[in-house]
Short mmCIF file of C-alpha atoms in Angstrom, two decimals:
data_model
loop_
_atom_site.label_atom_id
_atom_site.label_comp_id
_atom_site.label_asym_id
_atom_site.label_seq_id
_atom_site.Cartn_x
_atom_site.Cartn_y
_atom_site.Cartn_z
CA UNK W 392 0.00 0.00 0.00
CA UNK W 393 1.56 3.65 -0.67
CA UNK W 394 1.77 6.12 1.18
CA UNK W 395 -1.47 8.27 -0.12
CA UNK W 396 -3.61 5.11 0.15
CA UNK W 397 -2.52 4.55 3.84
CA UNK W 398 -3.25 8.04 4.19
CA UNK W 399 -6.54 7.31 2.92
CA UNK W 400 -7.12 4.54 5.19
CA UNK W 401 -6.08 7.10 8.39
CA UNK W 402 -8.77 9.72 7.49
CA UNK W 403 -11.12 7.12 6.01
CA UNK W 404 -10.74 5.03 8.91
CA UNK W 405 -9.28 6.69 12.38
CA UNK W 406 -11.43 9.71 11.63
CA UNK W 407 -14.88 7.95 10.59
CA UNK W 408 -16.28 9.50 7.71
CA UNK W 409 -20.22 9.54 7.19
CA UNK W 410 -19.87 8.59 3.56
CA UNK W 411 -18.53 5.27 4.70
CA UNK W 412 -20.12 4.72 8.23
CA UNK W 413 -23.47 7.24 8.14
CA UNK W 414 -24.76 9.23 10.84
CA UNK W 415 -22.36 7.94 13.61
CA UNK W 416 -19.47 10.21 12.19
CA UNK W 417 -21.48 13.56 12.28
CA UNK W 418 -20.39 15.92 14.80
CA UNK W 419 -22.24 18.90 15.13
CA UNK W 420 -20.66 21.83 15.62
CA UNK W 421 -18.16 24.51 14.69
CA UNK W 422 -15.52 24.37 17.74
CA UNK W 423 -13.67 21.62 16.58
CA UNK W 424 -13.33 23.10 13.08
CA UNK W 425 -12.42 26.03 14.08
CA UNK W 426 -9.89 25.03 16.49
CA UNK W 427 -8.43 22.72 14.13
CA UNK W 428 -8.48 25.76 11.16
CA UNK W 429 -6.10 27.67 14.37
CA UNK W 430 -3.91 24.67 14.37
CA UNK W 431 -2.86 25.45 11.05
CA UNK W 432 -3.04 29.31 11.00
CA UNK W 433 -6.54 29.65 10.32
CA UNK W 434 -6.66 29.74 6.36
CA UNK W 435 -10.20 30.45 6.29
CA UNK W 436 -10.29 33.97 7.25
CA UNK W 437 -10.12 36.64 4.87
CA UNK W 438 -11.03 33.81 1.94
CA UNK W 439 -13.63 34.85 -0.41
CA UNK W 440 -15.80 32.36 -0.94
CA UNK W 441 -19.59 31.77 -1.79
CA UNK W 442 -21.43 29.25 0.21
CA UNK W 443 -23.73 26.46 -1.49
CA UNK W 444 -26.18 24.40 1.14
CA UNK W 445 -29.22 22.40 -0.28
CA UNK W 446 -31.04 19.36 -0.08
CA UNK W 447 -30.59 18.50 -4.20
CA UNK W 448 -28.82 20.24 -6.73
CA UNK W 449 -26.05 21.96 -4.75
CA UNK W 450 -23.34 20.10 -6.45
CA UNK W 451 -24.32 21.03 -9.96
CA UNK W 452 -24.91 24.44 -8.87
CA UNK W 453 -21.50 24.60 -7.08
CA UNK W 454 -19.74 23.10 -10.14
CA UNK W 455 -21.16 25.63 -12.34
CA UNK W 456 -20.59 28.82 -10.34
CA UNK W 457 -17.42 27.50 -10.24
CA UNK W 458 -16.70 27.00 -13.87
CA UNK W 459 -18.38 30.32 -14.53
CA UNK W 460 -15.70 32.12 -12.20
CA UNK W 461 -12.74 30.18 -13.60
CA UNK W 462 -13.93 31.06 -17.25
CA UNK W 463 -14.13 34.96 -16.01
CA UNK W 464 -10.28 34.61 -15.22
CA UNK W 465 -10.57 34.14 -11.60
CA UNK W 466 -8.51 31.76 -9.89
CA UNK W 467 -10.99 29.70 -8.48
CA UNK W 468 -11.29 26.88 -5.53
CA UNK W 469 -14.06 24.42 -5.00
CA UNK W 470 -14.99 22.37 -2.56
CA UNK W 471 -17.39 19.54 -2.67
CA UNK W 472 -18.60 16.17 -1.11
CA UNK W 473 -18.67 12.99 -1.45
CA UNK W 474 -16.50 12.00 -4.06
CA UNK W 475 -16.96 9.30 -6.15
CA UNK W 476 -13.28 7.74 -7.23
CA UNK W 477 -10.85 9.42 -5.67
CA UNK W 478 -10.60 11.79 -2.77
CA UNK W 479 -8.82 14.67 -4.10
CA UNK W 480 -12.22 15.24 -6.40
CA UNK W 481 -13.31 16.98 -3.23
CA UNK W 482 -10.86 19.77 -3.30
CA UNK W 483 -9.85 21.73 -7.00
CA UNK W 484 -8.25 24.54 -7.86
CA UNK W 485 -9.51 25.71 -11.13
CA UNK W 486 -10.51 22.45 -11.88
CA UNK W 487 -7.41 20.77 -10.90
CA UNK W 488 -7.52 18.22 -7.48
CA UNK W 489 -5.51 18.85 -4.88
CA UNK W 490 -2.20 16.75 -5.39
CA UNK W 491 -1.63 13.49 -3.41
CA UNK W 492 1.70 14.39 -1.92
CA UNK W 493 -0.47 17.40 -0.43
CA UNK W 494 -3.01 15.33 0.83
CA UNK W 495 -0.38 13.33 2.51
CA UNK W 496 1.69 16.57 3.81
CA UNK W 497 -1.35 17.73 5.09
CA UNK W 498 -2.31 14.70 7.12
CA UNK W 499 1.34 14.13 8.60
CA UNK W 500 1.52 17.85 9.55
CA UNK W 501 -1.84 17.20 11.54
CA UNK W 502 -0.79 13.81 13.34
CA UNK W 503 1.82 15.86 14.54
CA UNK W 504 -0.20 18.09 16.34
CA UNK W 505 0.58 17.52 19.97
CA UNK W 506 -3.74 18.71 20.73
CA UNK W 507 -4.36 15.35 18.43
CA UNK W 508 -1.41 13.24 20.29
CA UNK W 509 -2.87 13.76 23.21
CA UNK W 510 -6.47 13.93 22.38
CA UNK W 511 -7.57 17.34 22.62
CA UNK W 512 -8.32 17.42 19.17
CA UNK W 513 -10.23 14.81 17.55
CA UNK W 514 -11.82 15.78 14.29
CA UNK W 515 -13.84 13.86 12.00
CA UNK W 516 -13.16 12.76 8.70
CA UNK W 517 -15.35 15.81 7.85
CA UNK W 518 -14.24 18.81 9.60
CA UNK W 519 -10.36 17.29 8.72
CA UNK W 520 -11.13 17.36 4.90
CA UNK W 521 -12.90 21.03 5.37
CA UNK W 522 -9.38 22.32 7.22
CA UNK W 523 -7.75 21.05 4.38
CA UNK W 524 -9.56 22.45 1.54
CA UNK W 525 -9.11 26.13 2.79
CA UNK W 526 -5.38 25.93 3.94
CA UNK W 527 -4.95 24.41 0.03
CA UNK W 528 -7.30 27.64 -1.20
CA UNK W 529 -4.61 29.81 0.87
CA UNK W 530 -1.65 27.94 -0.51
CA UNK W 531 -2.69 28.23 -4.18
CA UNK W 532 -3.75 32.10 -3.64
CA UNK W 533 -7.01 31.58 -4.97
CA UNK W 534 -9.13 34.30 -5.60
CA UNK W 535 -12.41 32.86 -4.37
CA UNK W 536 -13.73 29.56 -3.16
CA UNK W 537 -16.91 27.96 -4.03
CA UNK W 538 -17.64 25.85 -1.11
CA UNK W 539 -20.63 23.46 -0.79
CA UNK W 540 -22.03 22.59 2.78
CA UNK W 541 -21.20 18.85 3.56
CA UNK W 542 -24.85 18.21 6.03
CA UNK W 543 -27.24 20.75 6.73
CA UNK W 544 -25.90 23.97 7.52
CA UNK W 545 -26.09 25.56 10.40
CA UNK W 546 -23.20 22.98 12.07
CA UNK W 547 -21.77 21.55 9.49
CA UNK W 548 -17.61 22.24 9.16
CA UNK W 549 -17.88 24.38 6.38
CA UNK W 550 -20.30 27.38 7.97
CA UNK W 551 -17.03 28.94 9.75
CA UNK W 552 -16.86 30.98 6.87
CA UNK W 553 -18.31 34.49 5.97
CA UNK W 554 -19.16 34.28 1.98
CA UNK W 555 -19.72 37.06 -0.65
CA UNK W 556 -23.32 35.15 -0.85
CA UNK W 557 -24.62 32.36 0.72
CA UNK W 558 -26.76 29.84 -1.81
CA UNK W 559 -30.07 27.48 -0.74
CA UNK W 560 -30.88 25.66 -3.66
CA UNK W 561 -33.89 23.39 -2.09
CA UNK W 562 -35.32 21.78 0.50
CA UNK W 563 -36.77 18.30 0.27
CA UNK W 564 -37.24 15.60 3.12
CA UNK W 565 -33.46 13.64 3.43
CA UNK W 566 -30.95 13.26 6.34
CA UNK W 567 -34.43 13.47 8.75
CA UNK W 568 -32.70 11.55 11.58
CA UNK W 569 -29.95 14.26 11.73
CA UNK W 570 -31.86 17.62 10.26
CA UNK W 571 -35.54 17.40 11.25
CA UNK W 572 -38.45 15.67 9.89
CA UNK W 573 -40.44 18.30 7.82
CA UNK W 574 -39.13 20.94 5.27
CA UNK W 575 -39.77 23.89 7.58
CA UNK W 576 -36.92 22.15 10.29
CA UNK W 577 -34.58 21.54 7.92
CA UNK W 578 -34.73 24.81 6.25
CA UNK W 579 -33.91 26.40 9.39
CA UNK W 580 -31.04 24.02 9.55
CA UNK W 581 -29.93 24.92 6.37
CA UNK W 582 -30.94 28.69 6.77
CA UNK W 583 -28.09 28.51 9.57
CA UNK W 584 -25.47 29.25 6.71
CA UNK W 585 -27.02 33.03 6.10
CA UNK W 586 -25.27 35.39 7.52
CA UNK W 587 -25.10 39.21 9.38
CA UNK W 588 -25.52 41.84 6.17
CA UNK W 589 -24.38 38.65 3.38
CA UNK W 590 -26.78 38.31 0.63
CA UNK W 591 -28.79 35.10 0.35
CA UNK W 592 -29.98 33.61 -2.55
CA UNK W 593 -33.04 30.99 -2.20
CA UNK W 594 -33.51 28.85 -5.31
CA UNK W 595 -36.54 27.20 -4.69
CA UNK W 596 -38.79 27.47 -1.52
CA UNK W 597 -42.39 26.98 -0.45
CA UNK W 598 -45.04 29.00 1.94
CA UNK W 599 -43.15 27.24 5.27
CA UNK W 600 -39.56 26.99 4.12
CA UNK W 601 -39.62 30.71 2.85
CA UNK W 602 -40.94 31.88 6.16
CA UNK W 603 -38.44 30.16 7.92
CA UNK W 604 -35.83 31.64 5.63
CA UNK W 605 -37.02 35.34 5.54
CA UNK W 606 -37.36 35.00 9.36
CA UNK W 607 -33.70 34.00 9.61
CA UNK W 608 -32.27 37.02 6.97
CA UNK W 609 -34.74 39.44 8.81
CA UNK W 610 -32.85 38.32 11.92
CA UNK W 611 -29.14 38.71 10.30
CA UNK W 612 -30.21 41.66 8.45
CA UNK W 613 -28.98 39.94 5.22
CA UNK W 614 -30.68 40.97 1.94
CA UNK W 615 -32.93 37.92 0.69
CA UNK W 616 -33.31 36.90 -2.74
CA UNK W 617 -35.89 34.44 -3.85
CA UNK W 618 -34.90 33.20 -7.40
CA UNK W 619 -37.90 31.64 -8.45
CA UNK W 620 -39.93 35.28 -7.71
CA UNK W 621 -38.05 37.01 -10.87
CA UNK W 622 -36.68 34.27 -13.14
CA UNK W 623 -33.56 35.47 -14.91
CA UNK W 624 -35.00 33.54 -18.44
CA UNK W 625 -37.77 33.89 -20.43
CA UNK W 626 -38.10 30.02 -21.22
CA UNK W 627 -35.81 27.18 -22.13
CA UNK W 628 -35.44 24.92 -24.45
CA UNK W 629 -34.50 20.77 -23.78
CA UNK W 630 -32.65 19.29 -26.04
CA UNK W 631 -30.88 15.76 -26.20
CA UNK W 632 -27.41 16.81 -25.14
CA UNK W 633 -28.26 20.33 -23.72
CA UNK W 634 -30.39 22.57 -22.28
CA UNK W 635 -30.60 26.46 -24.27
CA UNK W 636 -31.50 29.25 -21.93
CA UNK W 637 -33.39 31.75 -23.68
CA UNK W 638 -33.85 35.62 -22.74
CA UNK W 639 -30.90 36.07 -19.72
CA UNK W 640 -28.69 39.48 -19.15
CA UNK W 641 -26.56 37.29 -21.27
CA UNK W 642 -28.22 36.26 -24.21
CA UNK W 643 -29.08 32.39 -25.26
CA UNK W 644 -27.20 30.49 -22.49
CA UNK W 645 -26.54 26.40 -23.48
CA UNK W 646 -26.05 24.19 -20.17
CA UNK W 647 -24.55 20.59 -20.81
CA UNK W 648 -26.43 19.57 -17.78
CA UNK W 649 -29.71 18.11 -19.08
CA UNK W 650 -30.73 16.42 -15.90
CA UNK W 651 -34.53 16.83 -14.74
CA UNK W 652 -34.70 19.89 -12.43
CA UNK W 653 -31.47 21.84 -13.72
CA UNK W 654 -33.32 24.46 -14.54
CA UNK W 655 -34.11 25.50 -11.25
CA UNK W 656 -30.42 25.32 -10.77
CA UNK W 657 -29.90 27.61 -13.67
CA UNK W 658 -32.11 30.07 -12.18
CA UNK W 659 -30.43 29.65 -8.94
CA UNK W 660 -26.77 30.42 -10.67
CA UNK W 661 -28.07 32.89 -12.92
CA UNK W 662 -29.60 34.72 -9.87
CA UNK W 663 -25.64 34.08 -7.98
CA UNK W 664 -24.25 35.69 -10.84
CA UNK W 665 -26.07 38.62 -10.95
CA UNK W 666 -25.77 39.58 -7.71
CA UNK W 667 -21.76 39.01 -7.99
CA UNK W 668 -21.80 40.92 -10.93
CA UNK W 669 -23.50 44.05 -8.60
CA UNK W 670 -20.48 43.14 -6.12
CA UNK W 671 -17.79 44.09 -8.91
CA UNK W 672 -17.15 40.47 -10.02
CA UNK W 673 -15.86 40.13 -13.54
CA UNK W 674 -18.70 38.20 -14.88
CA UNK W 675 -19.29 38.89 -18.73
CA UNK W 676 -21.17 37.47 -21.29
CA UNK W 677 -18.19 35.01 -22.45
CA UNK W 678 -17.42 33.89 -19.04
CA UNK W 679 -21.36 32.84 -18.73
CA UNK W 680 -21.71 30.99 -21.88
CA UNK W 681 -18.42 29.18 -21.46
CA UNK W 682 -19.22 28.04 -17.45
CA UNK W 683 -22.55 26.70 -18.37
CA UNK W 684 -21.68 24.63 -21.62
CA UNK W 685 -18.27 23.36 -20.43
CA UNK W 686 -18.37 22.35 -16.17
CA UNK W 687 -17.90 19.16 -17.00
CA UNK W 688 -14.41 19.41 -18.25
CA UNK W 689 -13.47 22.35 -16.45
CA UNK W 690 -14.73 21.60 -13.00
CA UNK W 691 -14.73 17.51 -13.05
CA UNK W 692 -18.29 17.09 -12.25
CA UNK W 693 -19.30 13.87 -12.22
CA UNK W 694 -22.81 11.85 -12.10
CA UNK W 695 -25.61 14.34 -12.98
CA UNK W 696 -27.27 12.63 -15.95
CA UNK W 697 -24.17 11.53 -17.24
CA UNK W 698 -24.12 9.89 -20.55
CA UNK W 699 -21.05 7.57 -20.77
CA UNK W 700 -21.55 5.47 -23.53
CA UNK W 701 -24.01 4.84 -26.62
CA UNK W 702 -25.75 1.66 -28.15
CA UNK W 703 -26.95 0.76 -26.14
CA UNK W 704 -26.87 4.35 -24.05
CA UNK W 705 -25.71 4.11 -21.04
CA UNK W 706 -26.76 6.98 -18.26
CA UNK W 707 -25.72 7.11 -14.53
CA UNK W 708 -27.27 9.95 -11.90
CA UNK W 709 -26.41 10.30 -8.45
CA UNK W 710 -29.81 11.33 -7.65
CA UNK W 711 -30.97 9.37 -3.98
CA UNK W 712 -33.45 10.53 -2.04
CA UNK W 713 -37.46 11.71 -3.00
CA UNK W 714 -36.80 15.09 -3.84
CA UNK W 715 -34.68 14.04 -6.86
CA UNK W 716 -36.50 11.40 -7.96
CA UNK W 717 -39.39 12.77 -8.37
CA UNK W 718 -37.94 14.22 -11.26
CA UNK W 719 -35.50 11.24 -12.40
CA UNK W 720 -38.44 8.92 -12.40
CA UNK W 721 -40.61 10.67 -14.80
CA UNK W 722 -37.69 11.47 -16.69
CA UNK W 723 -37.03 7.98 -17.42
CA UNK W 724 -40.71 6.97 -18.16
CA UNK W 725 -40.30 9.47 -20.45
CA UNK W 726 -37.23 7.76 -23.13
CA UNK W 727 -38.94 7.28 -26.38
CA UNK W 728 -37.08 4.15 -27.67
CA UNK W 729 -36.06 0.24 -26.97
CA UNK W 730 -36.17 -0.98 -23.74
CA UNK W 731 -34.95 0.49 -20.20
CA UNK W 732 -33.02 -1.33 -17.95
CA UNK W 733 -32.11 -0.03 -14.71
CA UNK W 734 -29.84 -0.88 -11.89
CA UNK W 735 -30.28 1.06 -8.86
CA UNK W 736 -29.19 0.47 -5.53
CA UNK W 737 -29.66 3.08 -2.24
CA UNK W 738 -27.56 3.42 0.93
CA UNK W 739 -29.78 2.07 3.70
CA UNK W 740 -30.70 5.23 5.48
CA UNK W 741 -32.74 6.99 2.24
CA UNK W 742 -36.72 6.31 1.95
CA UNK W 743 -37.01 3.67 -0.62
CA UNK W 744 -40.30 2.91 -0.13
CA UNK W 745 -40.98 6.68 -1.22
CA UNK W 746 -38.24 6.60 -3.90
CA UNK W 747 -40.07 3.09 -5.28
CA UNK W 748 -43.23 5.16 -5.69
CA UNK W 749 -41.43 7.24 -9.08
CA UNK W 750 -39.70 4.20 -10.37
CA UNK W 751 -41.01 3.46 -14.04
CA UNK W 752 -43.06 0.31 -15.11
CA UNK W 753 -41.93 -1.26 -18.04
CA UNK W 754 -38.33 -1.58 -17.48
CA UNK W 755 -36.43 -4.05 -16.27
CA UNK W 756 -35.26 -3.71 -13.37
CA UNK W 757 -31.23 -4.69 -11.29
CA UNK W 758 -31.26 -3.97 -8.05
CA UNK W 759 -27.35 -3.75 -6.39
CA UNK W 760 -25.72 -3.34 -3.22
CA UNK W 761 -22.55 -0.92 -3.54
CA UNK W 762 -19.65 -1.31 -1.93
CA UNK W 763 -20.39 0.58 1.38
CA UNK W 764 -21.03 -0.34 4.83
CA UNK W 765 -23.82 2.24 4.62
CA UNK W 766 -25.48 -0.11 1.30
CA UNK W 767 -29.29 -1.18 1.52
CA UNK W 768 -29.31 -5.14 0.76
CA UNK W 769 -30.55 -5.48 -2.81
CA UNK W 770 -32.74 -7.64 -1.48
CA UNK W 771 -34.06 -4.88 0.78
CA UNK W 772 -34.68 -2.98 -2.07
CA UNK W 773 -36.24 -5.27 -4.52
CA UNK W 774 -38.79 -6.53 -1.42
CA UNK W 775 -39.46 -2.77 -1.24
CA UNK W 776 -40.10 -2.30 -4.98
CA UNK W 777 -42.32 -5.86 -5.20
CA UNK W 778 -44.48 -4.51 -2.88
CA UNK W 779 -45.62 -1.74 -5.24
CA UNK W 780 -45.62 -4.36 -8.16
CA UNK W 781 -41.72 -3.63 -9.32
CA UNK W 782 -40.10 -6.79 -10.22
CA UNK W 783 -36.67 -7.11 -10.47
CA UNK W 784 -33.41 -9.23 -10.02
CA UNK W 785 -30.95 -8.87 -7.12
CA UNK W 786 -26.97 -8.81 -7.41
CA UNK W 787 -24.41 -8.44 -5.06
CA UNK W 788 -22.65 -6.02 -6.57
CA UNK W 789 -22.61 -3.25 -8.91
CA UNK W 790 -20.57 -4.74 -11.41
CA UNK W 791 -22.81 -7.73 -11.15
CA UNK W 792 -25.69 -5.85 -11.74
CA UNK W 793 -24.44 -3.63 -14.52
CA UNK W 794 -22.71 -7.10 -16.14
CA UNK W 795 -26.09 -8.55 -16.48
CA UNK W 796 -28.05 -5.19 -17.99
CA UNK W 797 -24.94 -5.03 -20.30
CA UNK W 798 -25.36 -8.18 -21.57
CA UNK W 799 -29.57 -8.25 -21.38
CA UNK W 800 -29.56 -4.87 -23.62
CA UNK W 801 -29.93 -4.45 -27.32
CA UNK W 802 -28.60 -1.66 -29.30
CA UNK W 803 -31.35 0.82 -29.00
CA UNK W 804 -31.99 0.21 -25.64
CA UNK W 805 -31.08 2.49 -22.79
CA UNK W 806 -29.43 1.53 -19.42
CA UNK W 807 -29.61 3.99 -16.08
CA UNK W 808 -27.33 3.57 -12.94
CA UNK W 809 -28.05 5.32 -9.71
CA UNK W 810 -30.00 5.64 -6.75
CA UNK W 811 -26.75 6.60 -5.02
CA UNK W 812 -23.59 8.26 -4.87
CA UNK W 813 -21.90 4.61 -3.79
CA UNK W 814 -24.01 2.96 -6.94
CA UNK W 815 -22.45 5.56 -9.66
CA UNK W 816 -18.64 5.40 -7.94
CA UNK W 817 -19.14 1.71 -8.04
CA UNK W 818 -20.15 1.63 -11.59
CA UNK W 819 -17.76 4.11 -12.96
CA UNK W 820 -14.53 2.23 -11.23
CA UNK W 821 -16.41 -0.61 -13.84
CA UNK W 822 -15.66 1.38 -16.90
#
């Protein structure tokens, strides 16, 4: 094993992290972050960053406000969770992951630390990883940082920061355990990232979450911005391989993300970017154009309707809990030709039974257990599905499960992989 990989197993591992063991590895709470950012000369202060919390779609907005301020010339950080191959997906400058000899550096510089010798400082995998991502930011001399919120909001690691704007894309029922069990708690969970005179931008919201969120800006006197109440485009247009903006400050904008709901998103960045553009942000009409139609390549992102092969077409979405479904589902019912096959798998905490209610009749279905100590049983799953009349097979694995739809699908037929961030990793370390 080298060295990067046994550093992997040390944060992994010593630390607990809640994409491998769940709920047991959150730690509420800002002390230890910030006490840990102190450790190591507090690289978060004085970065300028824009904060991105949500229940869906605040990686894809992330990526793209990202690619949008790299295009514009700005040296640009981002920092986002979970990954899906490697670790250092989590942490880019301009695009670029952070290097595995810093990974490594950074880690041995922290084991050092007599507080964590002698147990006075005992971060998770979490609030480690967050640490890390801003004294990299500092290093590199970025000129801004777009950071997405790891859990929640108000707690979570990342909300030591004070943004140029802080970002809400959504709120939909997931995490319940740890955030509350109706929108209106976890909106004030997530409102916790809007801060004293910063401007917050609310992507979607209904009559209880926007109370909750104009009681919480009233409260830090921060200027609120609902983007759905003024929609910076006239109308779109959905197309196989893109989505074409029509009518924004910046003419006909073309998004390579085609996934169902990413045009809320679009508003949501659109609405970011206009309000950084009133801040003195270089945003032009170039830098627009170029952020939304390339953030795949110049950002990384990975996993949001992604298309990674053809006859038969082969399409993998992260998308696990109601709130995304509800659009995935209908999205699928909705592919015109040959037959569907799908292999989906969940981690074990997400509401299945809820999720089973969007899956489409008529395909065939492949239901897997990632590689995850957090996985639903595929047998779990499928029981869950039968009982609302899904049939299906069960696998193992992943690559079981995408081996068999491989080999059951004809030219013109379509295959989808997701229900979970594990599910898509799996299946792309297959490819």
């Amino acid at each position: 094993m080298n060295v990067y990989n046994q550093t992997l197993e040390f944060l992994f591992n010593r630390l607990q992290a809640f994409h491998r063991v769940g709920a047991t590895a959150y730690k509420p709470g800002l002390h230890t972050t910030l006490a840990l950012s102190e450790a190591f000369g507090s690289p978060h202060v004085g970065l300028r960053t824009i904060h991105v919390a949500g229940t869906n779609g605040k990686g894809s907005t992330a990526h793209t406000l990202a690619a949008v301020l790299q295009a514009a010339g700005l040296k640009t950080g981002l920092y986002t969770s979970p990954h899906l191959l490697d670790f250092n997906e989590r942490i880019r400058v301009n695009g670029k992951p952070i290097a595995h000899e810093a990974v490594v550096d950074f880690a041995e510089r922290f084991r050092r630390l007599p507080a964590f010798a002698d147990g006075r400082l005992d971060p998770s995998f979490f609030e480690l990883a967050t640490v890390m991502a801003f004294e990299h930011f500092r290093r590199e001399q970025v000129d801004v940082a777009v950071i997405e919120v790891g859990l929640g909001g108000r707690l979570d690691s990342t909300n030591v920061i004070t943004p140029d704007v802080s970002v809400i894309t959504n709120i939909s029922l997931d995490h319940t355990a740890l955030l509350g069990s109706t929108p209106a708690e976890i909106a004030a969970e997530k409102a916790g990232i809007i801060k004293p005179g910063v401007p917050a931008v609310i992507g979607e919201a209904d009559d209880s979450t926007r109370a909750v969120f104009a009681a919480k800006a009233a409260e830090a006197g921060a200027p609120l911005i609902f983007a759905g109440d003024s929609p910076v485009y006239t109308g779109y247009d959905v197309r196989p391989d893109s989505i074409v903006y029509h009518g924004t400050p910046w003419g006909d904008v073309t998004s390579e993300l085609t996934g169902e709901g990413q045009w809320h998103n679009a508003n949501t960045v659109m609405t970011v970017l206009r309000e950084l553009e009133r801040q003195g942000y270089p945003i032009d009409t170039e830098s627009v154009r170029k952020g939304f139609s390339d953030v795949t390549a110049m950002t990384g992102l990975m996993g949001r309707w992604q298309q990674v092969g053809d006859s038969p077409r082969v399409i993998c979405d992260t998308g696990h809990n109601p709130g995304a479904w509800q659009y995935t589902g209908p999205r699928l019912a909705r592919i015109p030709a040959g037959q569907l096959h799908v292999v989906l798998g969940f981690a074990a905490d997400k509401d299945i039974a809820t999720i089973a209610h969007y899956l489409p009749a008529g395909a065939r279905y492949y239901f897997v257990q990632p590689d995850t100590p957090r996985a639903a049983s595929s047998a779990d799953v499928a029981a869950k599905a039968l009982a609302l009349g899904i049939h299906g097979r069960s696998f193992g694995t992943v690559a079981e499960g995408w081996q068999a739809a491989r080999q059951a699908a004809a030219p013109g037929d379509t295959i989808f992989v997701g229900g979970s961030n594990f599910v898509v990793a799996d299946f792309l370390k297959c490819l």
